[in-house]
Amino acid sequence: MEKLEQGLLMQPWAWLQFAENSLLAKAYITKQGYALLVSDLQQVWHEQVDTSVVSQRAKELNKRLTAPPEAFLCHLDNLLRPLLKDATHPNEATFSCDRVAEALILRVRSELSGLPFYWHFYCILASPSLVSQHLIRPLMGMSLALQCHVRELAALLRMKDLEIQDYQESGAMLSRGRLKTEPFEENSFLEQFLVEKLPEACSLGDGRPFVMNLQSLYVAVTKQEVQAEQMHQGTGETQTSSGASPQGTDSHLLNQPEQPVSSAPVLLAPEQKPMVASGPVQRSQLSKVKRKKPRGLFS
């Protein structure tokens, strides 16, 4: 599961709105399974499954559909990608979530090869180490990066002030008085910022400002974390496979999907009646449904 863990870590967070529930979520899907992380800013839930679990759950929820687990994973990838990429729900599927005890169930209702398709993500509370890996450590890294960024900008402003002072001492005059600024004084700036701007800057709300403004930095920090871990394990190990490197993993991110995981047909079992689905659905791009012939007939 190492590839799933690394892939999920380098995914950006998305902001989701389900009825009265606002959630942050990230997901990563491969041919071998998927990993999902969801948070309401008070708790964090997680699910990570392999192909055996995908096959079993598909049989339980979609009795009329028979397909390899790779085909279901491909369809889930197609459903989740627009949901996590855009701030609004896609029209091709209906999503809802329920909380049962300490678990969170994300329900998906769509259409696959002309038939209703259902999926439930059963997420349990994430372990402290997982919360640290995806939230605490990246946020600390982002804070340090932003602090370094501020210091670099402050140094640049001081250099600009020296440049302006040199111009003025050489007799240069400002043609537009409204452009005149006072020399930058870092301590005064920070004190003023803490009084006037800090409350607005720290308005976390439901997490949407974090998602909208800081995901590029979040992904950069998590990639750095993965690179540092790989270097710690040894350069020989990281060079054995390009797929284990951050660059190789990037090509399989949810926002940059790999080649279709399966072209295997989805089969229909005629003995079962389909479940009734409501809400907008999507016709899958997978191969067409093949209907099984009734018993007793020969080709």
PDB file of C-alpha atoms in Angstrom:
ATOM      1  CA  MET A   1       0.000   0.000   0.000  1.00  0.00           C
ATOM      2  CA  GLU A   2       3.004   2.308  -0.056  1.00  0.00           C
ATOM      3  CA  LYS A   3       2.067   3.753  -3.450  1.00  0.00           C
ATOM      4  CA  LEU A   4      -1.446   4.540  -2.234  1.00  0.00           C
ATOM      5  CA  GLU A   5      -0.121   6.211   0.895  1.00  0.00           C
ATOM      6  CA  GLN A   6       2.346   8.384  -1.005  1.00  0.00           C
ATOM      7  CA  GLY A   7      -0.179   9.239  -3.694  1.00  0.00           C
ATOM      8  CA  LEU A   8      -2.804  10.278  -1.154  1.00  0.00           C
ATOM      9  CA  LEU A   9      -0.298  12.399   0.754  1.00  0.00           C
ATOM     10  CA  MET A  10       0.530  14.457  -2.338  1.00  0.00           C
ATOM     11  CA  GLN A  11      -3.104  15.101  -3.242  1.00  0.00           C
ATOM     12  CA  PRO A  12      -4.536  18.580  -2.575  1.00  0.00           C
ATOM     13  CA  TRP A  13      -7.556  19.000  -0.340  1.00  0.00           C
ATOM     14  CA  ALA A  14     -10.959  19.761  -1.840  1.00  0.00           C
ATOM     15  CA  TRP A  15     -13.888  21.525  -0.177  1.00  0.00           C
ATOM     16  CA  LEU A  16     -17.220  19.679  -0.346  1.00  0.00           C
ATOM     17  CA  GLN A  17     -20.703  20.755   0.660  1.00  0.00           C
ATOM     18  CA  PHE A  18     -23.263  18.016   1.420  1.00  0.00           C
ATOM     19  CA  ALA A  19     -26.555  19.472   2.638  1.00  0.00           C
ATOM     20  CA  GLU A  20     -25.558  20.901   6.023  1.00  0.00           C
ATOM     21  CA  ASN A  21     -22.150  19.215   6.127  1.00  0.00           C
ATOM     22  CA  SER A  22     -19.002  20.992   4.920  1.00  0.00           C
ATOM     23  CA  LEU A  23     -16.061  18.644   4.485  1.00  0.00           C
ATOM     24  CA  LEU A  24     -12.484  18.633   3.321  1.00  0.00           C
ATOM     25  CA  ALA A  25     -11.535  15.577   1.279  1.00  0.00           C
ATOM     26  CA  LYS A  26      -8.750  14.071  -0.792  1.00  0.00           C
ATOM     27  CA  ALA A  27      -8.567  10.762  -2.675  1.00  0.00           C
ATOM     28  CA  TYR A  28      -6.137   8.684  -4.692  1.00  0.00           C
ATOM     29  CA  ILE A  29      -7.100   5.774  -6.957  1.00  0.00           C
ATOM     30  CA  THR A  30      -4.936   3.207  -8.738  1.00  0.00           C
ATOM     31  CA  LYS A  31      -5.476  -0.222 -10.279  1.00  0.00           C
ATOM     32  CA  GLN A  32      -4.673  -1.772  -6.902  1.00  0.00           C
ATOM     33  CA  GLY A  33      -7.246   0.131  -4.822  1.00  0.00           C
ATOM     34  CA  TYR A  34      -8.011   3.548  -3.428  1.00  0.00           C
ATOM     35  CA  ALA A  35      -7.395   5.716  -0.385  1.00  0.00           C
ATOM     36  CA  LEU A  36      -9.754   8.430   0.862  1.00  0.00           C
ATOM     37  CA  LEU A  37      -9.348  11.029   3.611  1.00  0.00           C
ATOM     38  CA  VAL A  38     -12.204  13.232   4.881  1.00  0.00           C
ATOM     39  CA  SER A  39     -12.342  15.864   7.634  1.00  0.00           C
ATOM     40  CA  ASP A  40     -14.882  18.277   9.119  1.00  0.00           C
ATOM     41  CA  LEU A  41     -12.077  20.197  10.918  1.00  0.00           C
ATOM     42  CA  GLN A  42     -12.926  18.396  14.145  1.00  0.00           C
ATOM     43  CA  GLN A  43     -12.435  14.778  13.149  1.00  0.00           C
ATOM     44  CA  VAL A  44     -10.633  12.987  10.339  1.00  0.00           C
ATOM     45  CA  TRP A  45     -11.908   9.812   8.672  1.00  0.00           C
ATOM     46  CA  HIS A  46     -10.035   7.442   6.406  1.00  0.00           C
ATOM     47  CA  GLU A  47     -10.591   4.432   4.159  1.00  0.00           C
ATOM     48  CA  GLN A  48      -7.996   2.453   2.238  1.00  0.00           C
ATOM     49  CA  VAL A  49      -8.963  -0.720   0.378  1.00  0.00           C
ATOM     50  CA  ASP A  50      -7.495  -3.121  -2.153  1.00  0.00           C
ATOM     51  CA  THR A  51      -9.082  -4.926  -5.104  1.00  0.00           C
ATOM     52  CA  SER A  52     -10.481  -7.751  -2.983  1.00  0.00           C
ATOM     53  CA  VAL A  53     -12.561  -5.325  -0.927  1.00  0.00           C
ATOM     54  CA  VAL A  54     -13.643  -3.496  -4.095  1.00  0.00           C
ATOM     55  CA  SER A  55     -14.875  -6.766  -5.639  1.00  0.00           C
ATOM     56  CA  GLN A  56     -16.789  -7.812  -2.523  1.00  0.00           C
ATOM     57  CA  ARG A  57     -18.454  -4.428  -2.021  1.00  0.00           C
ATOM     58  CA  ALA A  58     -19.369  -4.188  -5.703  1.00  0.00           C
ATOM     59  CA  LYS A  59     -21.174  -7.546  -5.438  1.00  0.00           C
ATOM     60  CA  GLU A  60     -23.078  -6.399  -2.369  1.00  0.00           C
ATOM     61  CA  LEU A  61     -24.176  -3.028  -3.769  1.00  0.00           C
ATOM     62  CA  ASN A  62     -24.550  -3.800  -7.477  1.00  0.00           C
ATOM     63  CA  LYS A  63     -25.906  -7.307  -7.915  1.00  0.00           C
ATOM     64  CA  ARG A  64     -26.684  -6.837 -11.619  1.00  0.00           C
ATOM     65  CA  LEU A  65     -23.181  -5.723 -12.531  1.00  0.00           C
ATOM     66  CA  THR A  66     -20.229  -8.053 -12.918  1.00  0.00           C
ATOM     67  CA  ALA A  67     -16.803  -6.654 -13.772  1.00  0.00           C
ATOM     68  CA  PRO A  68     -13.160  -6.801 -12.682  1.00  0.00           C
ATOM     69  CA  PRO A  69     -12.300  -4.535  -9.736  1.00  0.00           C
ATOM     70  CA  GLU A  70     -10.188  -2.384 -12.084  1.00  0.00           C
ATOM     71  CA  ALA A  71     -13.354  -1.447 -14.006  1.00  0.00           C
ATOM     72  CA  PHE A  72     -15.122  -0.291 -10.832  1.00  0.00           C
ATOM     73  CA  LEU A  73     -12.014   1.618  -9.726  1.00  0.00           C
ATOM     74  CA  CYS A  74     -11.899   3.356 -13.101  1.00  0.00           C
ATOM     75  CA  HIS A  75     -15.548   4.370 -12.740  1.00  0.00           C
ATOM     76  CA  LEU A  76     -15.009   5.641  -9.200  1.00  0.00           C
ATOM     77  CA  ASP A  77     -12.051   7.648 -10.445  1.00  0.00           C
ATOM     78  CA  ASN A  78     -14.253   9.239 -13.119  1.00  0.00           C
ATOM     79  CA  LEU A  79     -16.885  10.112 -10.509  1.00  0.00           C
ATOM     80  CA  LEU A  80     -14.574  11.498  -7.822  1.00  0.00           C
ATOM     81  CA  ARG A  81     -12.265  13.519 -10.051  1.00  0.00           C
ATOM     82  CA  PRO A  82     -14.790  16.251 -10.972  1.00  0.00           C
ATOM     83  CA  LEU A  83     -16.128  16.328  -7.408  1.00  0.00           C
ATOM     84  CA  LEU A  84     -12.693  16.969  -5.936  1.00  0.00           C
ATOM     85  CA  LYS A  85     -11.565  19.259  -8.736  1.00  0.00           C
ATOM     86  CA  ASP A  86     -14.528  21.646  -8.664  1.00  0.00           C
ATOM     87  CA  ALA A  87     -16.180  23.362  -5.713  1.00  0.00           C
ATOM     88  CA  THR A  88     -19.644  22.278  -6.902  1.00  0.00           C
ATOM     89  CA  HIS A  89     -21.120  18.822  -7.283  1.00  0.00           C
ATOM     90  CA  PRO A  90     -20.850  17.306 -10.748  1.00  0.00           C
ATOM     91  CA  ASN A  91     -24.055  16.556 -12.632  1.00  0.00           C
ATOM     92  CA  GLU A  92     -23.080  12.978 -13.444  1.00  0.00           C
ATOM     93  CA  ALA A  93     -23.533  11.576  -9.928  1.00  0.00           C
ATOM     94  CA  THR A  94     -25.251  12.198  -6.627  1.00  0.00           C
ATOM     95  CA  PHE A  95     -23.239  12.267  -3.413  1.00  0.00           C
ATOM     96  CA  SER A  96     -24.374  12.244   0.205  1.00  0.00           C
ATOM     97  CA  CYS A  97     -22.806  11.477   3.563  1.00  0.00           C
ATOM     98  CA  ASP A  98     -24.019  10.036   6.860  1.00  0.00           C
ATOM     99  CA  ARG A  99     -22.356   9.692  10.234  1.00  0.00           C
ATOM    100  CA  VAL A 100     -22.855   6.437  12.075  1.00  0.00           C
ATOM    101  CA  ALA A 101     -21.286   6.412  15.531  1.00  0.00           C
ATOM    102  CA  GLU A 102     -17.649   7.361  14.894  1.00  0.00           C
ATOM    103  CA  ALA A 103     -17.729   6.410  11.211  1.00  0.00           C
ATOM    104  CA  LEU A 104     -18.589   8.452   8.153  1.00  0.00           C
ATOM    105  CA  ILE A 105     -20.244   6.909   5.076  1.00  0.00           C
ATOM    106  CA  LEU A 106     -19.940   8.706   1.757  1.00  0.00           C
ATOM    107  CA  ARG A 107     -22.613   7.409  -0.624  1.00  0.00           C
ATOM    108  CA  VAL A 108     -22.419   7.661  -4.396  1.00  0.00           C
ATOM    109  CA  ARG A 109     -25.274   7.067  -6.823  1.00  0.00           C
ATOM    110  CA  SER A 110     -24.588   7.064 -10.524  1.00  0.00           C
ATOM    111  CA  GLU A 111     -25.022   5.003 -13.661  1.00  0.00           C
ATOM    112  CA  LEU A 112     -22.701   2.413 -15.156  1.00  0.00           C
ATOM    113  CA  SER A 113     -23.304   0.953 -18.620  1.00  0.00           C
ATOM    114  CA  GLY A 114     -26.942   1.997 -18.503  1.00  0.00           C
ATOM    115  CA  LEU A 115     -27.640   0.516 -15.073  1.00  0.00           C
ATOM    116  CA  PRO A 116     -27.845   2.132 -11.625  1.00  0.00           C
ATOM    117  CA  PHE A 117     -24.506   2.103  -9.857  1.00  0.00           C
ATOM    118  CA  TYR A 118     -24.050   2.501  -6.097  1.00  0.00           C
ATOM    119  CA  TRP A 119     -20.974   2.836  -3.964  1.00  0.00           C
ATOM    120  CA  HIS A 120     -20.391   3.422  -0.250  1.00  0.00           C
ATOM    121  CA  PHE A 121     -17.094   4.670   1.140  1.00  0.00           C
ATOM    122  CA  TYR A 122     -16.934   3.401   4.730  1.00  0.00           C
ATOM    123  CA  CYS A 123     -14.523   5.741   6.507  1.00  0.00           C
ATOM    124  CA  ILE A 124     -13.362   5.147  10.068  1.00  0.00           C
ATOM    125  CA  LEU A 125     -11.560   7.573  12.355  1.00  0.00           C
ATOM    126  CA  ALA A 126      -8.022   8.148  11.161  1.00  0.00           C
ATOM    127  CA  SER A 127      -5.113   7.218  13.391  1.00  0.00           C
ATOM    128  CA  PRO A 128      -3.100   9.992  15.090  1.00  0.00           C
ATOM    129  CA  SER A 129      -0.108   9.162  12.882  1.00  0.00           C
ATOM    130  CA  LEU A 130      -2.221   9.612   9.744  1.00  0.00           C
ATOM    131  CA  VAL A 131      -3.559  12.967  10.970  1.00  0.00           C
ATOM    132  CA  SER A 132      -0.009  14.041  11.681  1.00  0.00           C
ATOM    133  CA  GLN A 133       1.169  12.924   8.256  1.00  0.00           C
ATOM    134  CA  HIS A 134      -1.564  14.699   6.283  1.00  0.00           C
ATOM    135  CA  LEU A 135      -2.302  17.739   8.440  1.00  0.00           C
ATOM    136  CA  ILE A 136       0.016  18.522  11.349  1.00  0.00           C
ATOM    137  CA  ARG A 137       3.369  18.051   9.611  1.00  0.00           C
ATOM    138  CA  PRO A 138       2.337  19.674   6.295  1.00  0.00           C
ATOM    139  CA  LEU A 139       0.791  22.647   8.102  1.00  0.00           C
ATOM    140  CA  MET A 140       3.935  23.114  10.181  1.00  0.00           C
ATOM    141  CA  GLY A 141       6.004  22.925   7.009  1.00  0.00           C
ATOM    142  CA  MET A 142       3.730  25.469   5.322  1.00  0.00           C
ATOM    143  CA  SER A 143       4.079  27.817   8.308  1.00  0.00           C
ATOM    144  CA  LEU A 144       7.870  27.637   8.135  1.00  0.00           C
ATOM    145  CA  ALA A 145       7.804  28.148   4.359  1.00  0.00           C
ATOM    146  CA  LEU A 146       5.551  31.200   4.688  1.00  0.00           C
ATOM    147  CA  GLN A 147       7.791  32.607   7.425  1.00  0.00           C
ATOM    148  CA  CYS A 148      10.803  32.222   5.142  1.00  0.00           C
ATOM    149  CA  HIS A 149       8.806  33.832   2.349  1.00  0.00           C
ATOM    150  CA  VAL A 150       8.019  36.840   4.560  1.00  0.00           C
ATOM    151  CA  ARG A 151      11.673  37.234   5.524  1.00  0.00           C
ATOM    152  CA  GLU A 152      12.741  37.190   1.878  1.00  0.00           C
ATOM    153  CA  LEU A 153      10.139  39.840   1.038  1.00  0.00           C
ATOM    154  CA  ALA A 154      11.231  41.992   3.996  1.00  0.00           C
ATOM    155  CA  ALA A 155      14.851  41.797   2.835  1.00  0.00           C
ATOM    156  CA  LEU A 156      13.757  42.763  -0.674  1.00  0.00           C
ATOM    157  CA  LEU A 157      11.824  45.762   0.659  1.00  0.00           C
ATOM    158  CA  ARG A 158      14.883  46.936   2.592  1.00  0.00           C
ATOM    159  CA  MET A 159      16.956  46.713  -0.584  1.00  0.00           C
ATOM    160  CA  LYS A 160      14.299  48.693  -2.452  1.00  0.00           C
ATOM    161  CA  ASP A 161      14.414  51.386   0.239  1.00  0.00           C
ATOM    162  CA  LEU A 162      18.198  51.631  -0.153  1.00  0.00           C
ATOM    163  CA  GLU A 163      17.783  51.890  -3.909  1.00  0.00           C
ATOM    164  CA  ILE A 164      15.217  54.692  -3.540  1.00  0.00           C
ATOM    165  CA  GLN A 165      17.466  56.488  -1.044  1.00  0.00           C
ATOM    166  CA  ASP A 166      20.329  56.341  -3.532  1.00  0.00           C
ATOM    167  CA  TYR A 167      18.128  57.846  -6.233  1.00  0.00           C
ATOM    168  CA  GLN A 168      17.034  60.631  -3.911  1.00  0.00           C
ATOM    169  CA  GLU A 169      20.605  61.437  -2.872  1.00  0.00           C
ATOM    170  CA  SER A 170      21.485  61.656  -6.554  1.00  0.00           C
ATOM    171  CA  GLY A 171      18.829  64.342  -7.046  1.00  0.00           C
ATOM    172  CA  ALA A 172      15.982  62.234  -8.394  1.00  0.00           C
ATOM    173  CA  MET A 173      12.492  63.564  -7.699  1.00  0.00           C
ATOM    174  CA  LEU A 174       9.203  61.671  -7.470  1.00  0.00           C
ATOM    175  CA  SER A 175       6.893  62.867 -10.251  1.00  0.00           C
ATOM    176  CA  ARG A 176       3.697  61.678  -8.541  1.00  0.00           C
ATOM    177  CA  GLY A 177       3.421  62.430  -4.852  1.00  0.00           C
ATOM    178  CA  ARG A 178       0.744  59.800  -4.242  1.00  0.00           C
ATOM    179  CA  LEU A 179       3.336  57.092  -4.890  1.00  0.00           C
ATOM    180  CA  LYS A 180       5.540  58.190  -1.988  1.00  0.00           C
ATOM    181  CA  THR A 181       6.000  55.525   0.719  1.00  0.00           C
ATOM    182  CA  GLU A 182       7.700  55.475   4.078  1.00  0.00           C
ATOM    183  CA  PRO A 183      10.811  53.319   4.549  1.00  0.00           C
ATOM    184  CA  PHE A 184       9.878  49.757   5.503  1.00  0.00           C
ATOM    185  CA  GLU A 185      10.250  48.950   9.193  1.00  0.00           C
ATOM    186  CA  GLU A 186       9.646  45.268   9.831  1.00  0.00           C
ATOM    187  CA  ASN A 187       8.771  45.370  13.541  1.00  0.00           C
ATOM    188  CA  SER A 188       6.213  48.156  13.075  1.00  0.00           C
ATOM    189  CA  PHE A 189       4.712  46.321  10.119  1.00  0.00           C
ATOM    190  CA  LEU A 190       4.310  43.105  12.134  1.00  0.00           C
ATOM    191  CA  GLU A 191       2.734  44.920  15.080  1.00  0.00           C
ATOM    192  CA  GLN A 192       0.257  46.655  12.798  1.00  0.00           C
ATOM    193  CA  PHE A 193      -0.524  43.394  11.024  1.00  0.00           C
ATOM    194  CA  LEU A 194      -1.271  41.591  14.286  1.00  0.00           C
ATOM    195  CA  VAL A 195      -3.702  44.315  15.316  1.00  0.00           C
ATOM    196  CA  GLU A 196      -5.444  45.068  12.028  1.00  0.00           C
ATOM    197  CA  LYS A 197      -5.145  42.047   9.732  1.00  0.00           C
ATOM    198  CA  LEU A 198      -4.704  38.972  11.902  1.00  0.00           C
ATOM    199  CA  PRO A 199      -8.410  38.376  12.734  1.00  0.00           C
ATOM    200  CA  GLU A 200      -9.344  38.391   9.059  1.00  0.00           C
ATOM    201  CA  ALA A 201      -6.302  36.372   8.013  1.00  0.00           C
ATOM    202  CA  CYS A 202      -7.085  33.646  10.581  1.00  0.00           C
ATOM    203  CA  SER A 203     -10.739  33.314   9.622  1.00  0.00           C
ATOM    204  CA  LEU A 204     -10.675  29.598   8.865  1.00  0.00           C
ATOM    205  CA  GLY A 205     -14.440  29.173   8.636  1.00  0.00           C
ATOM    206  CA  ASP A 206     -15.379  25.792   7.196  1.00  0.00           C
ATOM    207  CA  GLY A 207     -11.952  25.289   5.655  1.00  0.00           C
ATOM    208  CA  ARG A 208     -12.757  26.727   2.253  1.00  0.00           C
ATOM    209  CA  PRO A 209     -10.168  29.574   2.411  1.00  0.00           C
ATOM    210  CA  PHE A 210      -7.449  26.988   3.107  1.00  0.00           C
ATOM    211  CA  VAL A 211      -8.535  24.953   0.084  1.00  0.00           C
ATOM    212  CA  MET A 212      -8.913  27.919  -2.252  1.00  0.00           C
ATOM    213  CA  ASN A 213      -5.660  29.721  -1.429  1.00  0.00           C
ATOM    214  CA  LEU A 214      -3.011  27.333  -0.127  1.00  0.00           C
ATOM    215  CA  GLN A 215      -3.220  24.023  -1.959  1.00  0.00           C
ATOM    216  CA  SER A 216      -0.264  24.722  -4.262  1.00  0.00           C
ATOM    217  CA  LEU A 217       1.911  25.272  -1.206  1.00  0.00           C
ATOM    218  CA  TYR A 218       0.401  22.224   0.550  1.00  0.00           C
ATOM    219  CA  VAL A 219       1.239  19.945  -2.392  1.00  0.00           C
ATOM    220  CA  ALA A 220       4.762  21.386  -2.650  1.00  0.00           C
ATOM    221  CA  VAL A 221       5.359  20.717   1.051  1.00  0.00           C
ATOM    222  CA  THR A 222       4.005  17.149   0.920  1.00  0.00           C
ATOM    223  CA  LYS A 223       6.114  16.376  -2.153  1.00  0.00           C
ATOM    224  CA  GLN A 224       9.140  17.594  -0.253  1.00  0.00           C
ATOM    225  CA  GLU A 225       8.142  15.305   2.614  1.00  0.00           C
ATOM    226  CA  VAL A 226       7.984  12.296   0.280  1.00  0.00           C
ATOM    227  CA  GLN A 227      11.336  13.164  -1.278  1.00  0.00           C
ATOM    228  CA  ALA A 228      12.946  13.497   2.135  1.00  0.00           C
ATOM    229  CA  GLU A 229      11.534  10.109   3.173  1.00  0.00           C
ATOM    230  CA  GLN A 230      12.840   8.446   0.028  1.00  0.00           C
ATOM    231  CA  MET A 231      16.289   9.960   0.513  1.00  0.00           C
ATOM    232  CA  HIS A 232      16.245   8.717   4.096  1.00  0.00           C
ATOM    233  CA  GLN A 233      15.515   5.188   2.872  1.00  0.00           C
ATOM    234  CA  GLY A 234      18.509   5.325   0.543  1.00  0.00           C
ATOM    235  CA  THR A 235      19.193   6.550  -2.953  1.00  0.00           C
ATOM    236  CA  GLY A 236      19.563   3.009  -4.254  1.00  0.00           C
ATOM    237  CA  GLU A 237      15.981   2.183  -3.368  1.00  0.00           C
ATOM    238  CA  THR A 238      14.575   5.341  -4.924  1.00  0.00           C
ATOM    239  CA  GLN A 239      16.343   4.625  -8.209  1.00  0.00           C
ATOM    240  CA  THR A 240      15.029   1.086  -8.615  1.00  0.00           C
ATOM    241  CA  SER A 241      11.739   2.258 -10.049  1.00  0.00           C
ATOM    242  CA  SER A 242      10.747   5.577 -11.571  1.00  0.00           C
ATOM    243  CA  GLY A 243       7.202   4.920 -10.396  1.00  0.00           C
ATOM    244  CA  ALA A 244       8.329   5.210  -6.775  1.00  0.00           C
ATOM    245  CA  SER A 245       9.648   8.729  -7.280  1.00  0.00           C
ATOM    246  CA  PRO A 246       7.501  11.824  -6.770  1.00  0.00           C
ATOM    247  CA  GLN A 247       7.699  12.566 -10.503  1.00  0.00           C
ATOM    248  CA  GLY A 248       6.460   9.094 -11.331  1.00  0.00           C
ATOM    249  CA  THR A 249       3.679   9.310  -8.802  1.00  0.00           C
ATOM    250  CA  ASP A 250       2.508  12.656 -10.188  1.00  0.00           C
ATOM    251  CA  SER A 251       1.400  11.036 -13.427  1.00  0.00           C
ATOM    252  CA  HIS A 252      -1.048   8.883 -11.478  1.00  0.00           C
ATOM    253  CA  LEU A 253      -2.630  11.583  -9.333  1.00  0.00           C
ATOM    254  CA  LEU A 254      -6.380  11.823  -9.322  1.00  0.00           C
ATOM    255  CA  ASN A 255      -6.225  15.140 -11.154  1.00  0.00           C
ATOM    256  CA  GLN A 256      -3.958  13.598 -13.801  1.00  0.00           C
ATOM    257  CA  PRO A 257      -5.400  10.104 -14.366  1.00  0.00           C
ATOM    258  CA  GLU A 258      -3.414   7.298 -15.884  1.00  0.00           C
ATOM    259  CA  GLN A 259      -4.610   5.153 -18.762  1.00  0.00           C
ATOM    260  CA  PRO A 260      -7.996   3.437 -18.227  1.00  0.00           C
ATOM    261  CA  VAL A 261      -7.506   0.752 -15.643  1.00  0.00           C
ATOM    262  CA  SER A 262      -9.523  -1.829 -17.502  1.00  0.00           C
ATOM    263  CA  SER A 263     -11.351  -2.346 -20.762  1.00  0.00           C
ATOM    264  CA  ALA A 264     -13.077  -5.475 -19.490  1.00  0.00           C
ATOM    265  CA  PRO A 265     -16.854  -5.567 -20.135  1.00  0.00           C
ATOM    266  CA  VAL A 266     -19.389  -5.110 -17.395  1.00  0.00           C
ATOM    267  CA  LEU A 267     -21.794  -8.059 -17.362  1.00  0.00           C
ATOM    268  CA  LEU A 268     -25.497  -7.986 -16.508  1.00  0.00           C
ATOM    269  CA  ALA A 269     -27.131 -10.766 -14.495  1.00  0.00           C
ATOM    270  CA  PRO A 270     -30.752 -10.900 -15.794  1.00  0.00           C
ATOM    271  CA  GLU A 271     -32.135 -12.738 -12.756  1.00  0.00           C
ATOM    272  CA  GLN A 272     -31.752  -9.645 -10.536  1.00  0.00           C
ATOM    273  CA  LYS A 273     -33.898  -6.521 -10.699  1.00  0.00           C
ATOM    274  CA  PRO A 274     -32.111  -3.190 -10.708  1.00  0.00           C
ATOM    275  CA  MET A 275     -32.276  -0.869  -7.738  1.00  0.00           C
ATOM    276  CA  VAL A 276     -34.121   2.382  -8.387  1.00  0.00           C
ATOM    277  CA  ALA A 277     -31.850   5.419  -8.374  1.00  0.00           C
ATOM    278  CA  SER A 278     -32.870   9.036  -8.206  1.00  0.00           C
ATOM    279  CA  GLY A 279     -30.909  12.148  -9.019  1.00  0.00           C
ATOM    280  CA  PRO A 280     -28.546  12.909 -11.937  1.00  0.00           C
ATOM    281  CA  VAL A 281     -26.508  10.027 -13.244  1.00  0.00           C
ATOM    282  CA  GLN A 282     -23.713   9.433 -15.778  1.00  0.00           C
ATOM    283  CA  ARG A 283     -23.298   6.929 -18.649  1.00  0.00           C
ATOM    284  CA  SER A 284     -19.901   5.335 -18.171  1.00  0.00           C
ATOM    285  CA  GLN A 285     -17.267   5.327 -20.871  1.00  0.00           C
ATOM    286  CA  LEU A 286     -16.503   1.688 -20.117  1.00  0.00           C
ATOM    287  CA  SER A 287     -17.420  -1.017 -22.618  1.00  0.00           C
ATOM    288  CA  LYS A 288     -21.068  -1.758 -23.237  1.00  0.00           C
ATOM    289  CA  VAL A 289     -23.039  -4.132 -21.042  1.00  0.00           C
ATOM    290  CA  LYS A 290     -23.222  -7.697 -22.205  1.00  0.00           C
ATOM    291  CA  ARG A 291     -26.409  -9.479 -21.188  1.00  0.00           C
ATOM    292  CA  LYS A 292     -26.115 -13.139 -20.233  1.00  0.00           C
ATOM    293  CA  LYS A 293     -28.246 -15.562 -22.277  1.00  0.00           C
ATOM    294  CA  PRO A 294     -31.061 -17.377 -20.416  1.00  0.00           C
ATOM    295  CA  ARG A 295     -30.154 -20.835 -19.192  1.00  0.00           C
ATOM    296  CA  GLY A 296     -30.953 -23.606 -21.628  1.00  0.00           C
ATOM    297  CA  LEU A 297     -30.159 -21.594 -24.747  1.00  0.00           C
ATOM    298  CA  PHE A 298     -27.129 -22.341 -26.829  1.00  0.00           C
ATOM    299  CA  SER A 299     -25.273 -20.117 -29.285  1.00  0.00           C
TER     300      SER A 299
END
